[in-house]
Amino acid sequence: MKLLEKTYEPQKLEDEIYKNWKDKGYFHAEVDENKKPFTIVIPPPNITGQLHMGHALNNTLQDVLIRMKRMQGYSALWLPGTDHASIATEAKIVEAMKEEGLSKADIGREGFLKRAWQWNEKYGNRIVEQLKKLGSSCDWERQRFTMDEGLSKAVSAVFVKLYDKGLIYKGERIINWCPVCNTSISDAEVEYSEKEGKLWHIRYPIKDSDEYVTVATTRPETILGDTAIAVHPDDDRYRDLVGRTVVLPLMNREIPIVADEYVEMEFGTGMVKVTPAHDPNDFEIGERHKLEIIKVINDDATMGENAKDYAGLDRYEARKRIVRDLEALGLLIKIDKHVHNVGSCYRCDTVIEPLVSLQWFVRMEELAAPAVKAVKEGNIEFIPERFVKTYLNWMENIRDWCISRQLWWGHRIPAYYCSNCGHIVVSEEKPEKCPKCSNEELKQDEDTLDTWFSSALWPFSTLGWPEETPELKYFYPTNVLVTAYDIIFFWVARMIFSGLEHMGERPFEYVMFTGLVRDELGRKMSKSLGNGIDPLDVIENYGTDALRYAVMIGNATGNDLRLSDQKLQAGRNFANKIWNAARFVLMNFDDEPDFDSIDMKNLDSADKWILSRLNATVGEVTANLEKFELGIALQKVYEFIWEEFCDWYIELVKPRLYDKESKGRKEAQYVLNKVLCGSMKLLHPFMPFVTEEIYKNLWNDDESIMISQWPIFGEDSVFKAEEDAMEFIMKAIRGIRNARAEMNVPPSRKARIIIVSNEPSIRQNAADSESYFVKLANASEVEIKKEEIDIPKGAVAVVLDGATIFMPLTDLLDIEKETARLEGEAANLRKEIARAEGKLKNENFVKKAPANLVEAEKEKLEKFSAMLRETEHRMEELKSI
Ligand SMILES: [Zn+2]
Ligand SMILES: [Zn+2]
């Protein structure tokens, strides 16, 4: 006989089970023309990362899908890897160097990169090991890194290809500059938030007149870089002013008044200052009107040389002084409060500075168009669909992507400059000499690429691109991408246009967005609130399956998730419940049960009912999973196992199991084993460890549940009549239990049950189920009648569809005792009534007491009188029996 340990101890089993799966090679997926491929590429965690609840949610979802597809017979590849995370990693290393008193300049580029690689070696795999604790069934033999040789090759190939097509260019453009990170950042890396600011109204004198124009600005320090004033061409107020010249305050520079459609007539005075060097929209106005670009703010957010008297000041200090000086000149008219959107660096939260700078850009218009089309036409589907709008909004208004970063950790831009003639060569390998002047001294661009440039290629670079590998041919395009919605622009959008551009095919068919994991009060988990839950602690305390259960159960894709200790405990309790059920079943098995000789004809209605219910659950759960309704799928498996299998079926078959001579014992064992095997398979993708441990102790021919076959809904396992029959019996038992509970009847007190129905099939069903009423409804005996004759007076009735069940009151209650109890109660009520009546007859009380007290007393009187009537009625009834 096989036996399970008395209690389920996940901590003792999980690592060993995981190691066994890995050693047996179950995670590995091969190109197999006899199977259909199913591919998911992992969102590569940063090498600086530590497992948090977001990862737990995201990776559990991926693992559920991949485990199900593997069981369905697909060659299911979950391709793992990590991201070098240039800006985040570089910041960590700089921080660590600071403690040693070193700066980047001290050790130089080479020394720095050496440290970075060492850092990666030391910490880069930490997150990978943590993902394994989650039970992730990734193909670790195919693990990649965004800076490994192959992926770096893909990056250079793409850069060169786009450059040759004219889709990558170097140019002076407005970029977002983070003065603290000391690098340009892309539009997607800027976070906007509404901030309380001010609107300064400033006068600019019109040249050769006593007149002024008035403009409003939120950033007076940029005045120093103004090169025009702009008005809307349709603005009648200012029509005459267009073409005239104003004198820039503080700088005494002459600048033109231009007309441009960009200006909003309703905003401020309808006149705006134009600072092409420090505002993206002004930059475009400048291009249209060929305005000079004067940069007055440095990369470190101090004022530059062009700021003359203000040079060297911090930008905010300069603002103060400029406002003061304008006021002294009488040019400051007023200051309004003003709420506006301020962009901050997503990494360090510093207010970004839009700057004109020489950077590398990807021209987006041509690349974005097919990426918009693919999503619009449903070639790539978003789940939930509401994120389509977010995506399209961004993509349809996209600006060129600034891809150069002033960082060292990352893919260095493959552009080489001739020291002699200045010619630029873009090439995967360093050229030996300048193709123009044959000079051999060529210097590579100092900058590296935006970290997302390489992750944009992830779905195909990881499969070997630009080589045409069999893997690439077989596993691409991938099927599902599971990702957090906050990286829809950083990553999802860029993978889509990259896949379409370089592979000529969408990178994935579906994108499943995950929400944020919040605490039980709905707050974001954060260090400062101290409300974070560490997944590794949870695994330690409750087991991995409990964690996976808690992040999956009932959660709808894309919605934020509220996680509480209660949910985690529920997960652990569920694992224990299944364990105990399986343990009980196994204890009641024979040494070598002979299931081959089972004759299906010998199964009773309970057996057929549970088999039919399992079959229905298989159909529903599979459909839910195919539709990515993972939270609902788990809920259904849970309800089937807990309620139908454990609470009902096991209870129903206990008498047959206990009686070694019973006719249906072997059949019960057969069904228990079959239903347990089937339901463990359905649960396996969600709770892989406990299901594996149980499954291997059940009777089946599989080496592991992980590679067993996913159950298939079968028409021949639909037993409608038996399902209906059992539903009736369960309803009847529930009705009897409820009636007993309402009357506080102790379980030890058995009662006769009289089932009356004029339908022969119901009577037959009831007769077949006699033992269930005895076992589960405390029946002393079961009587079945066609008509309501000889029903004891005052019997309790449970009315069902097609039948009524009676229980004699004398069976449920001790009449004498009950009568005495009711008499006592009636006496008490009479006392209360007398007291209330006394009060209400007292004129003093009625006149002097507050109205609400008098009213309350009246209500009491009514209530007690009604209760007394009911009690007396009950006593009359008892007397008549
Ligand atoms: Zn920053
Ligand atoms: Zn040259």
mmCIF file of N, CA, C and O in Angstrom, residues 174-242:
data_model
loop_
_atom_site.group_PDB
_atom_site.id
_atom_site.type_symbol
_atom_site.label_atom_id
_atom_site.label_comp_id
_atom_site.label_asym_id
_atom_site.label_seq_id
_atom_site.Cartn_x
_atom_site.Cartn_y
_atom_site.Cartn_z
ATOM 1 N N ILE A 174 15.961 67.866 -29.703
ATOM 2 C CA ILE A 174 15.638 68.045 -28.296
ATOM 3 C C ILE A 174 15.548 66.655 -27.677
ATOM 4 O O ILE A 174 14.879 65.772 -28.208
ATOM 5 N N ILE A 175 16.237 66.466 -26.587
ATOM 6 C CA ILE A 175 16.130 65.194 -25.888
ATOM 7 C C ILE A 175 15.795 65.477 -24.425
ATOM 8 O O ILE A 175 15.889 66.613 -23.966
ATOM 9 N N ASN A 176 15.409 64.429 -23.716
ATOM 10 C CA ASN A 176 15.165 64.572 -22.274
ATOM 11 C C ASN A 176 16.470 64.281 -21.564
ATOM 12 O O ASN A 176 17.021 63.192 -21.718
ATOM 13 N N TRP A 177 16.940 65.233 -20.816
ATOM 14 C CA TRP A 177 18.211 65.053 -20.142
ATOM 15 C C TRP A 177 17.971 64.911 -18.648
ATOM 16 O O TRP A 177 17.269 65.720 -18.046
ATOM 17 N N CYS A 178 18.554 63.843 -18.044
ATOM 18 C CA CYS A 178 18.491 63.751 -16.586
ATOM 19 C C CYS A 178 19.801 64.264 -16.023
ATOM 20 O O CYS A 178 20.840 63.652 -16.245
ATOM 21 N N PRO A 179 19.765 65.379 -15.304
ATOM 22 C CA PRO A 179 21.005 65.974 -14.790
ATOM 23 C C PRO A 179 21.668 65.115 -13.715
ATOM 24 O O PRO A 179 22.846 65.283 -13.444
ATOM 25 N N VAL A 180 20.910 64.207 -13.098
ATOM 26 C CA VAL A 180 21.507 63.368 -12.053
ATOM 27 C C VAL A 180 22.093 62.085 -12.647
ATOM 28 O O VAL A 180 23.232 61.717 -12.387
ATOM 29 N N CYS A 181 21.327 61.409 -13.493
ATOM 30 C CA CYS A 181 21.852 60.211 -14.147
ATOM 31 C C CYS A 181 22.892 60.586 -15.195
ATOM 32 O O CYS A 181 23.627 59.726 -15.690
ATOM 33 N N ASN A 182 22.892 61.863 -15.562
ATOM 34 C CA ASN A 182 23.890 62.341 -16.499
ATOM 35 C C ASN A 182 23.805 61.688 -17.861
ATOM 36 O O ASN A 182 24.823 61.367 -18.476
ATOM 37 N N THR A 183 22.604 61.469 -18.308
ATOM 38 C CA THR A 183 22.452 60.888 -19.639
ATOM 39 C C THR A 183 21.129 61.337 -20.232
ATOM 40 O O THR A 183 20.248 61.814 -19.515
ATOM 41 N N SER A 184 21.042 61.206 -21.554
ATOM 42 C CA SER A 184 19.765 61.441 -22.195
ATOM 43 C C SER A 184 18.868 60.253 -21.866
ATOM 44 O O SER A 184 19.356 59.156 -21.621
ATOM 45 N N ILE A 185 17.588 60.493 -21.859
ATOM 46 C CA ILE A 185 16.655 59.377 -21.673
ATOM 47 C C ILE A 185 15.537 59.515 -22.705
ATOM 48 O O ILE A 185 15.283 60.606 -23.199
ATOM 49 N N SER A 186 14.907 58.381 -23.018
ATOM 50 C CA SER A 186 13.892 58.421 -24.077
ATOM 51 C C SER A 186 12.572 58.963 -23.527
ATOM 52 O O SER A 186 12.371 59.048 -22.313
ATOM 53 N N ASP A 187 11.664 59.298 -24.431
ATOM 54 C CA ASP A 187 10.365 59.834 -24.012
ATOM 55 C C ASP A 187 9.650 58.873 -23.065
ATOM 56 O O ASP A 187 8.985 59.294 -22.133
ATOM 57 N N ALA A 188 9.808 57.581 -23.331
ATOM 58 C CA ALA A 188 9.113 56.597 -22.495
ATOM 59 C C ALA A 188 9.661 56.575 -21.074
ATOM 60 O O ALA A 188 9.005 56.089 -20.154
ATOM 61 N N GLU A 189 10.874 57.083 -20.906
ATOM 62 C CA GLU A 189 11.481 57.035 -19.571
ATOM 63 C C GLU A 189 11.164 58.268 -18.728
ATOM 64 O O GLU A 189 11.659 58.424 -17.626
ATOM 65 N N VAL A 190 10.341 59.148 -19.307
ATOM 66 C CA VAL A 190 9.962 60.341 -18.554
ATOM 67 C C VAL A 190 8.585 60.101 -17.958
ATOM 68 O O VAL A 190 7.675 59.657 -18.653
ATOM 69 N N GLU A 191 8.470 60.370 -16.657
ATOM 70 C CA GLU A 191 7.167 60.217 -16.012
ATOM 71 C C GLU A 191 6.582 61.591 -15.744
ATOM 72 O O GLU A 191 7.224 62.419 -15.120
ATOM 73 N N TYR A 192 5.353 61.790 -16.207
ATOM 74 C CA TYR A 192 4.736 63.102 -16.033
ATOM 75 C C TYR A 192 3.801 63.088 -14.842
ATOM 76 O O TYR A 192 3.098 62.122 -14.593
ATOM 77 N N SER A 193 3.847 64.184 -14.082
ATOM 78 C CA SER A 193 2.882 64.301 -12.997
ATOM 79 C C SER A 193 2.497 65.765 -12.874
ATOM 80 O O SER A 193 3.263 66.659 -13.235
ATOM 81 N N GLU A 194 1.284 65.974 -12.377
ATOM 82 C CA GLU A 194 0.824 67.348 -12.218
ATOM 83 C C GLU A 194 1.487 67.965 -11.014
ATOM 84 O O GLU A 194 1.503 67.388 -9.937
ATOM 85 N N LYS A 195 2.051 69.142 -11.224
ATOM 86 C CA LYS A 195 2.695 69.803 -10.090
ATOM 87 C C LYS A 195 2.204 71.239 -10.004
ATOM 88 O O LYS A 195 1.923 71.885 -11.010
ATOM 89 N N GLU A 196 2.144 71.714 -8.786
ATOM 90 C CA GLU A 196 1.766 73.090 -8.509
ATOM 91 C C GLU A 196 2.943 73.954 -8.952
ATOM 92 O O GLU A 196 4.062 73.783 -8.483
ATOM 93 N N GLY A 197 2.697 74.860 -9.894
ATOM 94 C CA GLY A 197 3.783 75.734 -10.321
ATOM 95 C C GLY A 197 3.283 77.156 -10.436
ATOM 96 O O GLY A 197 2.237 77.502 -9.880
ATOM 97 N N LYS A 198 4.047 77.963 -11.125
ATOM 98 C CA LYS A 198 3.648 79.360 -11.278
ATOM 99 C C LYS A 198 3.704 79.745 -12.734
ATOM 100 O O LYS A 198 4.426 79.137 -13.523
ATOM 101 N N LEU A 199 2.931 80.787 -13.061
ATOM 102 C CA LEU A 199 2.947 81.314 -14.408
ATOM 103 C C LEU A 199 3.344 82.790 -14.292
ATOM 104 O O LEU A 199 2.624 83.592 -13.693
ATOM 105 N N TRP A 200 4.519 83.071 -14.813
ATOM 106 C CA TRP A 200 5.021 84.448 -14.731
ATOM 107 C C TRP A 200 4.611 85.210 -15.991
ATOM 108 O O TRP A 200 4.872 84.728 -17.108
ATOM 109 N N HIS A 201 3.997 86.367 -15.810
ATOM 110 C CA HIS A 201 3.629 87.205 -16.967
ATOM 111 C C HIS A 201 4.693 88.287 -17.121
ATOM 112 O O HIS A 201 4.930 89.067 -16.214
ATOM 113 N N ILE A 202 5.337 88.286 -18.292
ATOM 114 C CA ILE A 202 6.509 89.142 -18.485
ATOM 115 C C ILE A 202 6.338 90.005 -19.728
ATOM 116 O O ILE A 202 5.794 89.547 -20.752
ATOM 117 N N ARG A 203 6.834 91.226 -19.626
ATOM 118 C CA ARG A 203 6.756 92.171 -20.748
ATOM 119 C C ARG A 203 8.043 92.131 -21.554
ATOM 120 O O ARG A 203 9.133 92.131 -20.992
ATOM 121 N N TYR A 204 7.879 92.112 -22.856
ATOM 122 C CA TYR A 204 9.034 92.263 -23.734
ATOM 123 C C TYR A 204 8.819 93.575 -24.512
ATOM 124 O O TYR A 204 7.798 93.711 -25.209
ATOM 125 N N PRO A 205 9.759 94.538 -24.441
ATOM 126 C CA PRO A 205 9.583 95.820 -25.157
ATOM 127 C C PRO A 205 9.657 95.612 -26.669
ATOM 128 O O PRO A 205 10.498 94.851 -27.157
ATOM 129 N N ILE A 206 8.761 96.288 -27.405
ATOM 130 C CA ILE A 206 8.819 96.234 -28.872
ATOM 131 C C ILE A 206 9.850 97.262 -29.321
ATOM 132 O O ILE A 206 9.891 98.396 -28.827
ATOM 133 N N LYS A 207 10.666 96.840 -30.249
ATOM 134 C CA LYS A 207 11.776 97.690 -30.714
ATOM 135 C C LYS A 207 11.245 98.999 -31.316
ATOM 136 O O LYS A 207 10.224 98.989 -32.016
ATOM 137 N N ASP A 208 11.954 100.074 -31.015
ATOM 138 C CA ASP A 208 11.632 101.403 -31.555
ATOM 139 C C ASP A 208 10.207 101.826 -31.262
ATOM 140 O O ASP A 208 9.513 102.350 -32.122
ATOM 141 N N SER A 209 9.722 101.532 -30.067
ATOM 142 C CA SER A 209 8.389 102.013 -29.670
ATOM 143 C C SER A 209 8.316 102.007 -28.158
ATOM 144 O O SER A 209 9.208 101.499 -27.480
ATOM 145 N N ASP A 210 7.210 102.540 -27.607
ATOM 146 C CA ASP A 210 7.007 102.491 -26.160
ATOM 147 C C ASP A 210 6.134 101.302 -25.803
ATOM 148 O O ASP A 210 5.724 101.129 -24.676
ATOM 149 N N GLU A 211 5.803 100.498 -26.813
ATOM 150 C CA GLU A 211 4.864 99.397 -26.565
ATOM 151 C C GLU A 211 5.578 98.131 -26.069
ATOM 152 O O GLU A 211 6.785 98.006 -26.191
ATOM 153 N N TYR A 212 4.738 97.250 -25.536
ATOM 154 C CA TYR A 212 5.242 95.976 -25.027
ATOM 155 C C TYR A 212 4.375 94.841 -25.553
ATOM 156 O O TYR A 212 3.229 95.055 -25.897
ATOM 157 N N VAL A 213 4.948 93.666 -25.573
ATOM 158 C CA VAL A 213 4.086 92.485 -25.672
ATOM 159 C C VAL A 213 4.214 91.746 -24.347
ATOM 160 O O VAL A 213 5.230 91.879 -23.659
ATOM 161 N N THR A 214 3.176 90.989 -24.005
ATOM 162 C CA THR A 214 3.212 90.255 -22.736
ATOM 163 C C THR A 214 3.123 88.749 -23.010
ATOM 164 O O THR A 214 2.227 88.304 -23.715
ATOM 165 N N VAL A 215 4.070 88.012 -22.461
ATOM 166 C CA VAL A 215 4.017 86.556 -22.605
ATOM 167 C C VAL A 215 3.978 85.931 -21.220
ATOM 168 O O VAL A 215 4.432 86.534 -20.245
ATOM 169 N N ALA A 216 3.429 84.715 -21.165
ATOM 170 C CA ALA A 216 3.383 83.996 -19.896
ATOM 171 C C ALA A 216 4.290 82.783 -20.010
ATOM 172 O O ALA A 216 4.290 82.103 -21.036
ATOM 173 N N THR A 217 5.059 82.513 -18.941
ATOM 174 C CA THR A 217 5.944 81.340 -18.981
ATOM 175 C C THR A 217 5.993 80.640 -17.634
ATOM 176 O O THR A 217 5.840 81.277 -16.585
ATOM 177 N N THR A 218 6.195 79.347 -17.662
ATOM 178 C CA THR A 218 6.371 78.596 -16.412
ATOM 179 C C THR A 218 7.854 78.450 -16.086
ATOM 180 O O THR A 218 8.209 77.943 -15.031
ATOM 181 N N ARG A 219 8.737 78.841 -17.014
ATOM 182 C CA ARG A 219 10.172 78.669 -16.799
ATOM 183 C C ARG A 219 10.943 79.933 -17.184
ATOM 184 O O ARG A 219 11.571 80.000 -18.246
ATOM 185 N N PRO A 220 10.916 80.936 -16.298
ATOM 186 C CA PRO A 220 11.560 82.219 -16.645
ATOM 187 C C PRO A 220 13.055 82.096 -16.968
ATOM 188 O O PRO A 220 13.568 82.900 -17.738
ATOM 189 N N GLU A 221 13.735 81.078 -16.418
ATOM 190 C CA GLU A 221 15.173 80.971 -16.681
ATOM 191 C C GLU A 221 15.486 80.687 -18.139
ATOM 192 O O GLU A 221 16.601 80.927 -18.600
ATOM 193 N N THR A 222 14.467 80.206 -18.888
ATOM 194 C CA THR A 222 14.744 79.918 -20.301
ATOM 195 C C THR A 222 14.649 81.174 -21.175
ATOM 196 O O THR A 222 14.981 81.124 -22.347
ATOM 197 N N ILE A 223 14.169 82.259 -20.571
ATOM 198 C CA ILE A 223 14.086 83.524 -21.330
ATOM 199 C C ILE A 223 15.407 83.823 -22.022
ATOM 200 O O ILE A 223 15.444 84.277 -23.169
ATOM 201 N N LEU A 224 16.492 83.506 -21.302
ATOM 202 C CA LEU A 224 17.816 83.840 -21.817
ATOM 203 C C LEU A 224 18.094 83.162 -23.155
ATOM 204 O O LEU A 224 18.936 83.611 -23.923
ATOM 205 N N GLY A 225 17.379 82.075 -23.441
ATOM 206 C CA GLY A 225 17.600 81.352 -24.690
ATOM 207 C C GLY A 225 16.504 81.599 -25.722
ATOM 208 O O GLY A 225 16.473 80.943 -26.764
ATOM 209 N N ASP A 226 15.605 82.544 -25.446
ATOM 210 C CA ASP A 226 14.519 82.831 -26.406
ATOM 211 C C ASP A 226 15.089 83.334 -27.731
ATOM 212 O O ASP A 226 16.025 84.148 -27.750
ATOM 213 N N THR A 227 14.488 82.843 -28.819
ATOM 214 C CA THR A 227 14.921 83.393 -30.107
ATOM 215 C C THR A 227 13.741 83.882 -30.941
ATOM 216 O O THR A 227 13.921 84.261 -32.091
ATOM 217 N N ALA A 228 12.522 83.863 -30.358
ATOM 218 C CA ALA A 228 11.363 84.450 -31.036
ATOM 219 C C ALA A 228 10.193 84.564 -30.067
ATOM 220 O O ALA A 228 10.212 84.004 -28.975
ATOM 221 N N ILE A 229 9.194 85.315 -30.495
ATOM 222 C CA ILE A 229 7.884 85.328 -29.842
ATOM 223 C C ILE A 229 6.933 84.814 -30.909
ATOM 224 O O ILE A 229 7.081 85.151 -32.081
ATOM 225 N N ALA A 230 5.974 83.961 -30.498
ATOM 226 C CA ALA A 230 5.072 83.418 -31.502
ATOM 227 C C ALA A 230 3.623 83.695 -31.141
ATOM 228 O O ALA A 230 3.257 83.696 -29.961
ATOM 229 N N VAL A 231 2.789 83.929 -32.175
ATOM 230 C CA VAL A 231 1.344 84.089 -32.007
ATOM 231 C C VAL A 231 0.665 83.208 -33.044
ATOM 232 O O VAL A 231 1.300 82.762 -34.003
ATOM 233 N N HIS A 232 -0.635 82.958 -32.826
ATOM 234 C CA HIS A 232 -1.365 82.163 -33.815
ATOM 235 C C HIS A 232 -1.672 83.027 -35.033
ATOM 236 O O HIS A 232 -2.048 84.180 -34.880
ATOM 237 N N PRO A 233 -1.542 82.480 -36.233
ATOM 238 C CA PRO A 233 -1.777 83.303 -37.436
ATOM 239 C C PRO A 233 -3.200 83.861 -37.522
ATOM 240 O O PRO A 233 -3.417 84.900 -38.140
ATOM 241 N N ASP A 234 -4.183 83.184 -36.863
ATOM 242 C CA ASP A 234 -5.566 83.670 -36.937
ATOM 243 C C ASP A 234 -5.919 84.623 -35.805
ATOM 244 O O ASP A 234 -7.077 85.018 -35.661
ATOM 245 N N ASP A 235 -4.952 84.941 -34.982
ATOM 246 C CA ASP A 235 -5.260 85.770 -33.808
ATOM 247 C C ASP A 235 -5.297 87.245 -34.210
ATOM 248 O O ASP A 235 -4.269 87.876 -34.442
ATOM 249 N N ASP A 236 -6.542 87.779 -34.288
ATOM 250 C CA ASP A 236 -6.711 89.163 -34.771
ATOM 251 C C ASP A 236 -6.027 90.187 -33.881
ATOM 252 O O ASP A 236 -5.621 91.251 -34.329
ATOM 253 N N ARG A 237 -5.892 89.856 -32.587
ATOM 254 C CA ARG A 237 -5.283 90.809 -31.656
ATOM 255 C C ARG A 237 -3.860 91.177 -32.060
ATOM 256 O O ARG A 237 -3.385 92.276 -31.805
ATOM 257 N N TYR A 238 -3.187 90.189 -32.627
ATOM 258 C CA TYR A 238 -1.744 90.391 -32.826
ATOM 259 C C TYR A 238 -1.341 90.449 -34.300
ATOM 260 O O TYR A 238 -0.163 90.478 -34.610
ATOM 261 N N ARG A 239 -2.345 90.447 -35.204
ATOM 262 C CA ARG A 239 -2.026 90.371 -36.642
ATOM 263 C C ARG A 239 -0.960 91.402 -37.044
ATOM 264 O O ARG A 239 -0.004 91.086 -37.754
ATOM 265 N N ASP A 240 -1.103 92.620 -36.517
ATOM 266 C CA ASP A 240 -0.187 93.698 -36.923
ATOM 267 C C ASP A 240 1.217 93.521 -36.372
ATOM 268 O O ASP A 240 2.171 94.113 -36.868
ATOM 269 N N LEU A 241 1.314 92.733 -35.318
ATOM 270 C CA LEU A 241 2.627 92.610 -34.665
ATOM 271 C C LEU A 241 3.554 91.628 -35.385
ATOM 272 O O LEU A 241 4.774 91.699 -35.253
ATOM 273 N N VAL A 242 2.973 90.678 -36.137
ATOM 274 C CA VAL A 242 3.796 89.658 -36.804
ATOM 275 C C VAL A 242 4.783 90.337 -37.740
ATOM 276 O O VAL A 242 4.414 91.220 -38.527
#
